PDB file of N, CA and C in Angstrom:
ATOM      1  N   UNK N 200       4.192 -13.458  -4.689  1.00 71.00           N
ATOM      2  CA  UNK N 200       4.014 -12.032  -4.728  1.00 71.00           C
ATOM      3  C   UNK N 200       2.538 -11.760  -4.972  1.00 71.00           C
ATOM      4  N   UNK N 201       2.019 -10.799  -4.256  1.00 74.00           N
ATOM      5  CA  UNK N 201       0.647 -10.343  -4.462  1.00 74.00           C
ATOM      6  C   UNK N 201       0.695  -8.854  -4.732  1.00 74.00           C
ATOM      7  N   UNK N 202       0.023  -8.447  -5.778  1.00 77.00           N
ATOM      8  CA  UNK N 202      -0.038  -7.027  -6.089  1.00 77.00           C
ATOM      9  C   UNK N 202      -1.502  -6.631  -6.185  1.00 77.00           C
ATOM     10  N   UNK N 203      -1.860  -5.602  -5.451  1.00 81.00           N
ATOM     11  CA  UNK N 203      -3.225  -5.092  -5.443  1.00 81.00           C
ATOM     12  C   UNK N 203      -3.180  -3.646  -5.897  1.00 81.00           C
ATOM     13  N   UNK N 204      -4.066  -3.276  -6.799  1.00 84.00           N
ATOM     14  CA  UNK N 204      -4.069  -1.906  -7.309  1.00 84.00           C
ATOM     15  C   UNK N 204      -5.431  -1.264  -7.075  1.00 84.00           C
ATOM     16  N   UNK N 205      -5.390  -0.005  -6.603  1.00 82.00           N
ATOM     17  CA  UNK N 205      -6.593   0.788  -6.397  1.00 82.00           C
ATOM     18  C   UNK N 205      -6.381   2.142  -7.048  1.00 82.00           C
ATOM     19  N   UNK N 206      -7.428   2.739  -7.603  1.00 86.00           N
ATOM     20  CA  UNK N 206      -7.290   4.121  -8.075  1.00 86.00           C
ATOM     21  C   UNK N 206      -7.010   5.043  -6.882  1.00 86.00           C
ATOM     22  N   UNK N 207      -6.078   5.969  -7.021  1.00 79.00           N
ATOM     23  CA  UNK N 207      -5.718   6.868  -5.914  1.00 79.00           C
ATOM     24  C   UNK N 207      -6.919   7.610  -5.374  1.00 79.00           C
ATOM     25  N   UNK N 208      -7.817   8.010  -6.247  1.00 83.00           N
ATOM     26  CA  UNK N 208      -8.974   8.790  -5.781  1.00 83.00           C
ATOM     27  C   UNK N 208      -9.874   7.972  -4.858  1.00 83.00           C
ATOM     28  N   UNK N 209      -9.863   6.650  -5.005  1.00 85.00           N
ATOM     29  CA  UNK N 209     -10.687   5.790  -4.147  1.00 85.00           C
ATOM     30  C   UNK N 209     -10.083   5.616  -2.758  1.00 85.00           C
ATOM     31  N   UNK N 210      -8.781   5.794  -2.619  1.00 81.00           N
ATOM     32  CA  UNK N 210      -8.135   5.640  -1.320  1.00 81.00           C
ATOM     33  C   UNK N 210      -8.414   6.814  -0.391  1.00 81.00           C
ATOM     34  N   UNK N 211      -8.702   7.968  -0.964  1.00 85.00           N
ATOM     35  CA  UNK N 211      -9.026   9.175  -0.193  1.00 85.00           C
ATOM     36  C   UNK N 211      -7.951   9.511   0.838  1.00 85.00           C
ATOM     37  N   UNK N 212      -6.700   9.444   0.401  1.00 84.00           N
ATOM     38  CA  UNK N 212      -5.561   9.782   1.243  1.00 84.00           C
ATOM     39  C   UNK N 212      -4.707  10.816   0.522  1.00 84.00           C
ATOM     40  N   UNK N 213      -4.050  11.695   1.277  1.00 88.00           N
ATOM     41  CA  UNK N 213      -3.113  12.622   0.621  1.00 88.00           C
ATOM     42  C   UNK N 213      -1.933  11.854   0.020  1.00 88.00           C
ATOM     43  N   UNK N 214      -1.285  12.440  -0.962  1.00 81.00           N
ATOM     44  CA  UNK N 214      -0.174  11.783  -1.653  1.00 81.00           C
ATOM     45  C   UNK N 214       0.919  11.277  -0.729  1.00 81.00           C
ATOM     46  N   UNK N 215       1.271  12.045   0.303  1.00 85.00           N
ATOM     47  CA  UNK N 215       2.311  11.605   1.241  1.00 85.00           C
ATOM     48  C   UNK N 215       1.889  10.335   1.965  1.00 85.00           C
ATOM     49  N   UNK N 216       0.647  10.236   2.346  1.00 84.00           N
ATOM     50  CA  UNK N 216       0.160   9.044   3.052  1.00 84.00           C
ATOM     51  C   UNK N 216       0.161   7.827   2.128  1.00 84.00           C
ATOM     52  N   UNK N 217      -0.197   8.020   0.872  1.00 80.00           N
ATOM     53  CA  UNK N 217      -0.196   6.908  -0.084  1.00 80.00           C
ATOM     54  C   UNK N 217       1.219   6.371  -0.259  1.00 80.00           C
ATOM     55  N   UNK N 218       2.191   7.271  -0.399  1.00 79.00           N
ATOM     56  CA  UNK N 218       3.581   6.821  -0.553  1.00 79.00           C
ATOM     57  C   UNK N 218       4.063   6.070   0.686  1.00 79.00           C
ATOM     58  N   UNK N 219       3.573   6.443   1.843  1.00 80.00           N
ATOM     59  CA  UNK N 219       4.002   5.794   3.089  1.00 80.00           C
ATOM     60  C   UNK N 219       3.502   4.347   3.199  1.00 80.00           C
ATOM     61  N   UNK N 220       2.346   4.051   2.633  1.00 76.00           N
ATOM     62  CA  UNK N 220       1.748   2.715   2.827  1.00 76.00           C
ATOM     63  C   UNK N 220       1.850   1.808   1.603  1.00 76.00           C
ATOM     64  N   UNK N 221       2.399   2.274   0.505  1.00 76.00           N
ATOM     65  CA  UNK N 221       2.489   1.436  -0.689  1.00 76.00           C
ATOM     66  C   UNK N 221       3.890   0.868  -0.863  1.00 76.00           C
ATOM     67  N   UNK N 222       3.974  -0.190  -1.636  1.00 73.00           N
ATOM     68  CA  UNK N 222       5.240  -0.852  -1.961  1.00 73.00           C
ATOM     69  C   UNK N 222       6.009  -1.222  -0.702  1.00 73.00           C
ATOM     70  N   UNK N 223       5.323  -1.875   0.216  1.00 74.00           N
ATOM     71  CA  UNK N 223       5.939  -2.277   1.478  1.00 74.00           C
ATOM     72  C   UNK N 223       6.229  -3.775   1.463  1.00 74.00           C
ATOM     73  N   UNK N 224       7.383  -4.150   1.942  1.00 76.00           N
ATOM     74  CA  UNK N 224       7.753  -5.552   2.056  1.00 76.00           C
ATOM     75  C   UNK N 224       7.111  -6.133   3.320  1.00 76.00           C
ATOM     76  N   UNK N 225       6.528  -7.322   3.176  1.00 75.00           N
ATOM     77  CA  UNK N 225       5.960  -8.049   4.306  1.00 75.00           C
ATOM     78  C   UNK N 225       6.816  -9.297   4.480  1.00 75.00           C
ATOM     79  N   UNK N 226       7.543  -9.365   5.566  1.00 79.00           N
ATOM     80  CA  UNK N 226       8.426 -10.497   5.810  1.00 79.00           C
ATOM     81  C   UNK N 226       7.623 -11.727   6.240  1.00 79.00           C
ATOM     82  N   UNK N 227       8.056 -12.890   5.819  1.00 78.00           N
ATOM     83  CA  UNK N 227       7.313 -14.118   6.069  1.00 78.00           C
ATOM     84  C   UNK N 227       7.627 -14.797   7.385  1.00 78.00           C
ATOM     85  N   UNK N 228       8.574 -14.301   8.159  1.00 79.00           N
ATOM     86  CA  UNK N 228       8.974 -14.970   9.389  1.00 79.00           C
ATOM     87  C   UNK N 228       8.046 -14.775  10.576  1.00 79.00           C
ATOM     88  N   UNK N 229       7.179 -13.762  10.501  1.00 74.00           N
ATOM     89  CA  UNK N 229       6.283 -13.512  11.628  1.00 74.00           C
ATOM     90  C   UNK N 229       5.096 -12.652  11.168  1.00 74.00           C
ATOM     91  N   UNK N 230       4.083 -12.628  11.976  1.00 69.00           N
ATOM     92  CA  UNK N 230       2.919 -11.793  11.683  1.00 69.00           C
ATOM     93  C   UNK N 230       2.158 -12.246  10.451  1.00 69.00           C
ATOM     94  N   UNK N 231       1.622 -11.282   9.725  1.00 65.00           N
ATOM     95  CA  UNK N 231       0.789 -11.551   8.548  1.00 65.00           C
ATOM     96  C   UNK N 231       1.528 -12.329   7.478  1.00 65.00           C
ATOM     97  N   UNK N 232       2.804 -12.090   7.335  1.00 59.00           N
ATOM     98  CA  UNK N 232       3.576 -12.736   6.277  1.00 59.00           C
ATOM     99  C   UNK N 232       3.701 -14.206   6.487  1.00 59.00           C
TER     100      UNK N 232
END
């Protein structure tokens, strides 16, 4: 497991966009995982 944390103000994204891209599962069977 890898957890990366950034202050929200540094991401410069609206709250809805932050919720869309955080806490996402990356499967290990293909791609980046």
